[in-house]
Amino acid sequence: MHIQENVPLAPLTTLGVGGLAKYLVRATTSDEVRKAVDFSRARNLPLFVMGGGSNLVISDAGWPGIVLHMDVRGIDERSENGKALFEVGAGETWDSFVAHSVTRNCAGLECLSGIPGSVGGTPVQNVGAYGQEVSETIESVQVLDLRDGQLRELCNPACGFSYRTSIFNTTERGRYIILRVTYVLEPGGEPQIEYADLKKFFATTQKTPTLQITREAVRQIRASKAMLIVPGDDDCRSAGSFFKNPILTKEEHDDLVTIAQAKSLKVPSYPALAAQRKVSAAWLVENAGFQKGYTKGPVGISHKHALAIVNRGGASAEDVVALKSEIQRRVEDVFGIRLHPEPVFVGFKEEANSQGA
Ligand SMILES: Cc1cc2nc3c(=O)[nH]c(=O)nc-3n(C[C@H](O)[C@H](O)[C@H](O)COP(=O)(O)OP(=O)(O)OC[C@H]3O[C@@H](n4cnc5c(N)ncnc54)[C@H](O)[C@@H]3O)c2cc1C
């Protein structure tokens, strides 16, 4: 187990804000994970588990306890009933694993290409993009249960997956450390080309694209929106989409349509959103007056994506939170809808306790 003291956390995140971790522990095996937990308990310090740092806003005060940097690796493949099962260490880089699954000609993750972060981060918010969510392919999640120190294998229904949620970021937040995730994929399966952007990309293609070509297309589309981390592109110094698409009741949706009509606006309706009565948070943000490229000191909104709050260099967590609150207030004033952030806030007063394990 590798322990460092007073480590800056900002460089370990994609947004690049936040203070120091009192201790940073890198764990490469389940045993080291246990030792890190023992270390935090012996000192009565709060524990926070960090994967790739791509969905985090870390406070300027940092983390007063132990940050466990998950680095458990390994990909094991086996066949069962014509399916391919991949058991993957939580510390593997997500996109490298997706690339591996595509190389093995297994379908199910191709639309999730290019998402930053670790394998262990994917069940937490049920990562999704371009028509796929990991909940569709996760067979089980191996965890260390901090309540009793037992290793458990949680089957898919036990993870309580829903839109950007699971038990890991709701009811059981802070209880489990994810060690491995098993995905069940379709050998030789066809890519899922259902999302509007992907359909448009392949509109003039006659043949069904391969998984590899679909992966390249997804990465290309993501790069055009700064949703792929590309060195040198300042618009990707973000935590991805900062707000979730709100899911409305019928009454709330009717109210929104009325407000929009009074402003000569039409609420966009895409099949993927309409099925769950989801409204595009990006549309709400833009039509509340925040254009792409909006800048406020060292923070702003990406030039390529209205939902990404970007650190333009030297931003603090306080700058990020101030812009987040300004956007929330304006969207609520204009449309009567409260936007909820997607990233995890770490080390802020109200979150500090609930993040501790
Ligand atoms: C440019 C960009 C594009 C993005 N695009 C998408 C997208 O299309 N779809 C999408 O869903 N997300 C997207 N994201 C968000 C982010 O990449 C995902 O949520 C990712 O899965 C987070 O994984 P991570 O390893 O970076 O987790 P972290 O950011 O390190 O942590 C996030 C949360 O997961 C917990 N966690 C992480 N690993 C473990 C573990 N092993 N055990 C227990 N808890 C753990 C942490 O404690 C924290 O609460 C994007 C982010 C960026 C920067």
Coordinates of C-alpha atoms and ligand atoms in Angstrom, one line a residue:
M1 CA 0.0 0.0 0.0
H2 CA 1.4 3.3 -1.1
I3 CA 0.6 6.3 1.3
Q4 CA 1.4 9.9 0.6
E5 CA 0.6 12.9 2.8
N6 CA -0.8 16.3 1.9
V7 CA -1.4 15.5 -1.7
P8 CA -3.0 18.1 -4.1
L9 CA -6.2 16.5 -5.5
A10 CA -6.9 19.0 -8.3
P11 CA -4.4 17.4 -10.7
L12 CA -6.1 14.0 -10.1
T13 CA -9.4 15.3 -11.4
T14 CA -10.6 16.3 -14.9
L15 CA -12.1 19.6 -13.6
G16 CA -8.8 20.5 -11.9
V17 CA -10.1 22.2 -8.7
G18 CA -9.8 21.4 -5.1
G19 CA -7.4 21.3 -2.1
L20 CA -5.2 18.7 -0.5
A21 CA -6.0 15.2 0.7
K22 CA -4.5 14.6 4.2
Y23 CA -3.5 11.2 3.0
L24 CA -3.7 9.6 -0.5
V25 CA -3.5 5.8 -0.6
R26 CA -3.1 3.9 -3.8
A27 CA -4.6 0.4 -3.6
T28 CA -3.8 -2.2 -6.2
T29 CA -5.3 -5.3 -4.6
S30 CA -8.4 -6.1 -2.4
D31 CA -6.0 -6.6 0.4
E32 CA -4.5 -3.2 0.1
V33 CA -8.1 -1.7 -0.1
R34 CA -8.8 -3.4 3.3
K35 CA -5.5 -2.1 4.7
A36 CA -6.5 1.5 3.6
V37 CA -9.8 1.0 5.4
D38 CA -8.0 -0.2 8.5
F39 CA -5.7 2.8 8.3
S40 CA -8.6 5.2 8.1
R41 CA -10.4 3.5 11.0
A42 CA -7.3 3.4 13.2
R43 CA -6.9 7.2 12.8
N44 CA -10.6 7.9 12.9
L45 CA -10.4 9.7 9.6
P46 CA -13.1 9.8 6.8
L47 CA -12.4 7.7 3.7
F48 CA -13.3 8.8 0.2
V49 CA -12.9 6.4 -2.8
M50 CA -11.6 8.0 -6.0
G51 CA -11.5 6.4 -9.4
G52 CA -10.5 8.5 -12.4
G53 CA -11.6 11.8 -10.9
S54 CA -13.9 12.6 -13.8
N55 CA -17.1 13.2 -12.0
L56 CA -15.8 15.2 -9.0
V57 CA -15.9 18.7 -7.7
I58 CA -13.4 18.7 -4.8
S59 CA -13.7 21.6 -2.3
D60 CA -10.9 24.2 -1.9
A61 CA -10.5 22.8 1.7
G62 CA -9.7 19.4 0.2
W63 CA -10.4 16.1 2.0
P64 CA -9.6 15.9 5.7
G65 CA -9.0 12.2 5.7
I66 CA -7.9 9.4 3.4
V67 CA -8.5 9.4 -0.3
L68 CA -8.3 5.8 -1.6
H69 CA -7.2 5.9 -5.2
M70 CA -8.6 2.7 -6.7
D71 CA -6.0 0.9 -8.8
V72 CA -7.2 -2.7 -8.7
R73 CA -6.5 -4.0 -12.3
G74 CA -7.1 -7.0 -14.5
I75 CA -9.5 -8.2 -17.2
D76 CA -10.7 -11.8 -17.1
E77 CA -12.9 -13.2 -19.9
R78 CA -15.0 -16.3 -19.9
S79 CA -18.0 -17.7 -22.0
E80 CA -21.3 -18.7 -20.6
N81 CA -24.4 -19.7 -22.6
G82 CA -23.1 -18.0 -25.7
K83 CA -22.3 -14.8 -23.9
A84 CA -19.0 -13.3 -23.1
L85 CA -18.4 -12.3 -19.5
F86 CA -15.7 -9.8 -18.6
E87 CA -14.7 -9.5 -15.0
V88 CA -12.8 -6.2 -14.8
G89 CA -10.8 -4.6 -12.0
A90 CA -12.3 -1.3 -10.7
G91 CA -9.1 0.6 -11.4
E92 CA -9.0 -0.3 -15.1
T93 CA -9.5 2.7 -17.4
W94 CA -13.0 2.6 -18.7
D95 CA -12.3 3.5 -22.3
S96 CA -9.4 1.0 -22.5
F97 CA -11.8 -1.7 -21.4
V98 CA -14.4 -0.6 -24.0
A99 CA -11.6 -0.7 -26.7
H100 CA -10.7 -4.2 -25.5
S101 CA -14.3 -5.4 -25.7
V102 CA -14.7 -4.0 -29.2
T103 CA -11.4 -5.7 -30.3
R104 CA -12.9 -8.9 -29.0
N105 CA -15.9 -8.2 -31.2
C106 CA -18.3 -8.1 -28.3
A107 CA -21.3 -5.7 -28.5
G108 CA -22.9 -3.8 -25.6
L109 CA -20.5 -1.1 -24.7
E110 CA -19.6 0.5 -28.1
C111 CA -21.8 3.6 -27.5
L112 CA -20.1 4.2 -24.2
S113 CA -16.7 4.7 -25.9
G114 CA -14.7 7.8 -24.9
I115 CA -16.2 8.3 -21.4
P116 CA -13.4 9.1 -19.0
G117 CA -12.9 7.5 -15.6
S118 CA -12.5 4.1 -14.2
V119 CA -14.4 0.8 -14.5
G120 CA -15.4 1.1 -10.8
G121 CA -16.9 4.5 -11.4
T122 CA -19.4 3.2 -14.0
P123 CA -21.9 1.4 -11.8
V124 CA -22.0 4.4 -9.4
Q125 CA -24.0 6.7 -11.5
N126 CA -25.1 4.1 -14.1
V127 CA -23.0 5.7 -16.8
G128 CA -24.8 6.2 -20.0
A129 CA -24.4 7.8 -23.4
Y130 CA -25.7 7.6 -27.0
G131 CA -28.4 5.1 -26.2
Q132 CA -26.6 2.7 -23.8
E133 CA -26.3 2.5 -20.1
V134 CA -24.0 0.2 -18.2
S135 CA -27.0 -1.2 -16.3
E136 CA -27.9 -3.1 -19.5
T137 CA -24.6 -5.1 -19.4
I138 CA -23.6 -5.2 -15.8
E139 CA -24.0 -8.8 -14.6
S140 CA -22.7 -8.2 -11.0
V141 CA -20.5 -5.9 -8.9
Q142 CA -18.0 -7.2 -6.4
V143 CA -17.7 -5.0 -3.4
L144 CA -16.1 -4.7 0.0
D145 CA -19.0 -4.0 2.4
L146 CA -17.7 -1.4 5.0
R147 CA -20.5 -2.4 7.4
D148 CA -19.1 -5.8 8.2
G149 CA -15.9 -6.1 6.2
Q150 CA -17.3 -8.8 3.9
L151 CA -16.7 -9.2 0.2
R152 CA -20.0 -9.5 -1.6
E153 CA -21.2 -10.0 -5.2
L154 CA -24.1 -7.8 -5.9
C155 CA -26.3 -9.0 -8.8
N156 CA -27.6 -6.4 -11.2
P157 CA -31.1 -5.9 -9.6
A158 CA -29.5 -5.4 -6.2
C159 CA -27.6 -2.4 -7.6
G160 CA -30.9 -0.5 -8.0
F161 CA -29.9 1.1 -11.3
S162 CA -31.9 4.0 -12.7
Y163 CA -31.1 7.2 -14.7
R164 CA -27.7 8.3 -13.4
T165 CA -28.4 6.5 -10.1
S166 CA -27.7 3.3 -8.3
I167 CA -27.6 2.3 -4.6
F168 CA -24.0 3.4 -4.7
N169 CA -24.8 7.1 -5.0
T170 CA -28.2 7.1 -3.2
T171 CA -29.4 4.7 -0.5
E172 CA -26.1 3.0 0.2
R173 CA -23.7 5.8 -0.5
G174 CA -20.4 5.3 1.3
R175 CA -21.2 1.7 2.2
Y176 CA -19.4 -0.2 -0.5
I177 CA -16.0 -0.1 -2.2
I178 CA -16.3 -1.5 -5.7
L179 CA -13.5 -3.9 -6.5
R180 CA -14.6 -5.6 -9.7
V181 CA -17.4 -5.3 -12.2
T182 CA -18.6 -8.2 -14.4
Y183 CA -20.2 -7.2 -17.8
V184 CA -22.1 -9.6 -20.0
L185 CA -21.6 -8.9 -23.7
E186 CA -22.8 -10.3 -27.0
P187 CA -20.1 -11.9 -29.1
G188 CA -20.5 -10.9 -32.7
G189 CA -23.5 -8.7 -31.8
E190 CA -24.4 -5.6 -33.9
P191 CA -23.8 -2.1 -32.7
Q192 CA -26.7 -0.1 -31.2
I193 CA -27.3 2.8 -33.6
E194 CA -30.4 4.3 -32.1
Y195 CA -29.4 7.7 -30.8
A196 CA -30.1 10.7 -33.1
D197 CA -26.5 11.8 -33.4
L198 CA -25.3 8.3 -34.3
K199 CA -28.1 7.8 -36.8
K200 CA -27.2 11.1 -38.4
F201 CA -23.5 10.1 -38.5
F202 CA -24.4 6.9 -40.4
A203 CA -27.3 8.3 -42.5
T204 CA -25.5 7.7 -45.8
T205 CA -24.0 4.3 -44.9
Q206 CA -25.7 1.3 -46.4
K207 CA -24.1 -1.5 -44.5
T208 CA -24.4 -1.9 -40.7
P209 CA -21.2 -0.4 -39.3
T210 CA -18.8 -2.6 -37.3
L211 CA -18.4 -2.2 -33.6
Q212 CA -15.0 -0.6 -34.2
I213 CA -16.4 1.9 -36.7
T214 CA -19.2 2.7 -34.3
R215 CA -16.7 3.2 -31.5
E216 CA -14.7 5.6 -33.7
A217 CA -17.9 7.5 -34.6
V218 CA -18.9 7.9 -31.0
R219 CA -15.4 9.2 -30.1
Q220 CA -15.6 11.6 -33.0
I221 CA -19.0 13.0 -32.0
R222 CA -17.8 13.3 -28.4
A223 CA -14.7 15.2 -29.5
S224 CA -16.9 17.7 -31.4
K225 CA -18.6 18.4 -28.1
A226 CA -15.5 18.4 -25.9
M227 CA -16.9 15.2 -24.2
L228 CA -13.7 13.3 -25.1
I229 CA -10.6 14.3 -23.2
V230 CA -8.2 15.6 -25.9
P231 CA -4.9 17.1 -24.7
G232 CA -4.8 20.8 -25.7
D233 CA -8.6 21.2 -25.8
D234 CA -9.4 23.6 -22.9
D235 CA -13.1 22.9 -23.3
C236 CA -12.6 19.4 -21.8
R237 CA -11.3 20.7 -18.4
S238 CA -14.7 19.8 -17.0
A239 CA -16.6 17.1 -15.1
G240 CA -18.7 16.3 -18.2
S241 CA -22.3 17.3 -18.1
F242 CA -22.8 19.3 -15.0
F243 CA -26.6 18.9 -14.7
K244 CA -28.8 15.9 -15.1
N245 CA -31.7 16.0 -17.6
P246 CA -34.7 16.7 -15.3
I247 CA -37.5 14.1 -15.4
L248 CA -40.8 15.8 -15.1
T249 CA -44.4 14.8 -14.2
K250 CA -47.0 15.4 -16.9
E251 CA -48.2 18.5 -15.1
E252 CA -44.6 19.9 -14.8
H253 CA -44.1 19.2 -18.5
D254 CA -47.3 20.9 -19.5
D255 CA -46.3 23.9 -17.5
L256 CA -42.9 24.0 -19.2
V257 CA -44.5 23.9 -22.6
T258 CA -46.8 26.8 -21.7
I259 CA -43.9 28.9 -20.4
A260 CA -41.8 28.1 -23.5
Q261 CA -44.7 29.0 -25.8
A262 CA -45.1 32.4 -24.1
K263 CA -41.4 32.9 -25.1
S264 CA -42.0 31.6 -28.6
L265 CA -39.9 28.6 -27.8
K266 CA -40.6 24.9 -28.5
V267 CA -39.4 22.4 -25.9
P268 CA -37.3 19.9 -27.9
S269 CA -38.6 16.3 -27.9
Y270 CA -36.3 13.4 -28.8
P271 CA -37.6 9.9 -28.6
A272 CA -34.9 8.9 -26.1
L273 CA -35.9 11.8 -23.8
A274 CA -39.7 11.6 -24.4
A275 CA -39.9 8.0 -23.4
Q276 CA -39.0 8.9 -19.8
R277 CA -40.5 12.5 -20.0
K278 CA -36.9 13.8 -19.7
V279 CA -36.2 17.4 -20.7
S280 CA -32.8 18.4 -22.2
A281 CA -31.0 20.3 -19.4
A282 CA -28.7 21.8 -22.1
W283 CA -31.8 23.4 -23.8
L284 CA -33.0 24.8 -20.4
V285 CA -29.5 26.3 -19.7
E286 CA -29.1 27.9 -23.1
N287 CA -32.7 29.3 -23.2
A288 CA -32.2 30.7 -19.7
G289 CA -29.5 32.9 -21.2
F290 CA -26.3 30.9 -20.8
Q291 CA -24.7 30.5 -24.2
K292 CA -21.9 28.1 -25.0
G293 CA -18.7 30.0 -24.3
Y294 CA -20.2 32.0 -21.4
T295 CA -17.3 33.2 -19.2
K296 CA -17.2 34.4 -15.6
G297 CA -13.6 35.0 -14.5
P298 CA -11.7 31.7 -14.5
V299 CA -14.8 29.5 -15.1
G300 CA -17.4 29.3 -17.9
I301 CA -19.5 27.1 -20.1
S302 CA -17.8 25.0 -22.8
H303 CA -17.7 26.5 -26.3
K304 CA -18.9 23.1 -27.5
H305 CA -21.4 22.0 -24.9
A306 CA -23.9 24.0 -22.9
L307 CA -24.0 21.6 -20.0
A308 CA -20.3 21.5 -19.3
I309 CA -18.9 23.9 -16.7
V310 CA -15.2 24.5 -17.6
N311 CA -12.2 25.5 -15.6
R312 CA -10.6 28.0 -17.9
G313 CA -7.4 28.0 -15.8
G314 CA -6.8 28.8 -12.2
A315 CA -10.4 28.3 -11.1
S316 CA -11.3 27.4 -7.5
A317 CA -14.1 25.1 -6.4
E318 CA -15.8 28.2 -5.1
D319 CA -15.8 29.7 -8.6
V320 CA -17.4 26.5 -10.0
V321 CA -20.0 26.4 -7.3
A322 CA -20.9 30.0 -7.8
L323 CA -21.5 29.5 -11.5
K324 CA -23.5 26.3 -10.8
S325 CA -25.7 28.2 -8.4
E326 CA -26.2 31.1 -10.8
I327 CA -27.3 28.7 -13.6
Q328 CA -29.6 26.8 -11.2
R329 CA -31.2 30.1 -10.0
R330 CA -31.7 31.5 -13.5
V331 CA -33.2 28.2 -14.9
E332 CA -35.6 28.1 -11.9
D333 CA -36.6 31.7 -12.4
V334 CA -37.2 31.4 -16.1
F335 CA -38.7 27.8 -16.3
G336 CA -39.6 26.9 -12.8
I337 CA -37.4 23.8 -12.9
R338 CA -34.6 23.0 -10.4
L339 CA -31.6 21.5 -12.1
H340 CA -29.7 18.9 -10.1
P341 CA -25.9 18.5 -10.5
E342 CA -24.5 15.3 -11.9
P343 CA -20.9 15.4 -10.4
V344 CA -20.2 14.4 -6.8
F345 CA -19.2 17.2 -4.4
V346 CA -16.4 16.2 -2.1
G347 CA -15.3 17.9 1.1
F348 CA -18.0 20.5 1.2
K349 CA -19.5 21.1 4.6
E350 CA -22.9 19.5 4.0
E351 CA -21.4 16.6 2.0
A352 CA -18.4 15.9 4.2
N353 CA -20.2 13.5 6.5
S354 CA -22.2 11.6 3.9
Q355 CA -19.0 11.0 1.9
G356 CA -17.2 9.5 4.8
A357 CA -17.2 5.7 5.0
Ligands
LIG1 C1 -15.4 15.0 -20.6 C2 -16.3 14.1 -19.8 C3 -17.3 13.4 -20.4 C4 -18.2 12.6 -19.6 N1 -19.2 12.0 -20.3 C5 -20.0 11.2 -19.6 C6 -21.1 10.5 -20.2 O1 -21.3 10.5 -21.4 N2 -21.9 9.7 -19.5 C7 -21.8 9.6 -18.1 O2 -22.6 8.9 -17.5 N3 -20.8 10.3 -17.5 C8 -19.9 11.0 -18.2 N4 -18.9 11.7 -17.5 C9 -18.8 11.6 -16.1 C10 -17.7 10.5 -15.6 O3 -16.8 10.3 -16.6 C11 -18.4 9.2 -15.2 O4 -19.4 9.4 -14.2 C12 -17.4 8.2 -14.7 O5 -17.9 6.9 -14.7 C13 -16.8 8.5 -13.3 O6 -15.8 7.6 -13.0 P1 -14.5 7.9 -12.2 O7 -13.7 6.7 -12.1 O8 -13.8 9.1 -12.8 O9 -15.1 8.3 -10.8 P2 -14.8 9.5 -9.8 O10 -15.0 10.8 -10.5 O11 -13.4 9.3 -9.3 O12 -15.8 9.2 -8.7 C14 -17.2 9.5 -8.9 C15 -18.0 8.8 -7.8 O13 -17.8 7.4 -7.9 C16 -17.3 6.9 -6.6 N5 -16.4 5.8 -7.0 C17 -15.5 5.8 -8.0 N6 -14.8 4.6 -8.0 C18 -15.4 3.9 -7.0 C19 -15.2 2.6 -6.5 N7 -14.2 1.7 -7.0 N8 -15.9 2.2 -5.4 C20 -16.8 3.0 -4.8 N9 -17.1 4.2 -5.3 C21 -16.4 4.6 -6.3 C22 -16.6 8.1 -6.0 O14 -16.5 7.9 -4.6 C23 -17.5 9.2 -6.4 O15 -18.6 9.2 -5.5 C24 -18.0 12.5 -18.2 C25 -17.0 13.3 -17.6 C26 -16.1 14.0 -18.4 C27 -15.0 14.8 -17.7

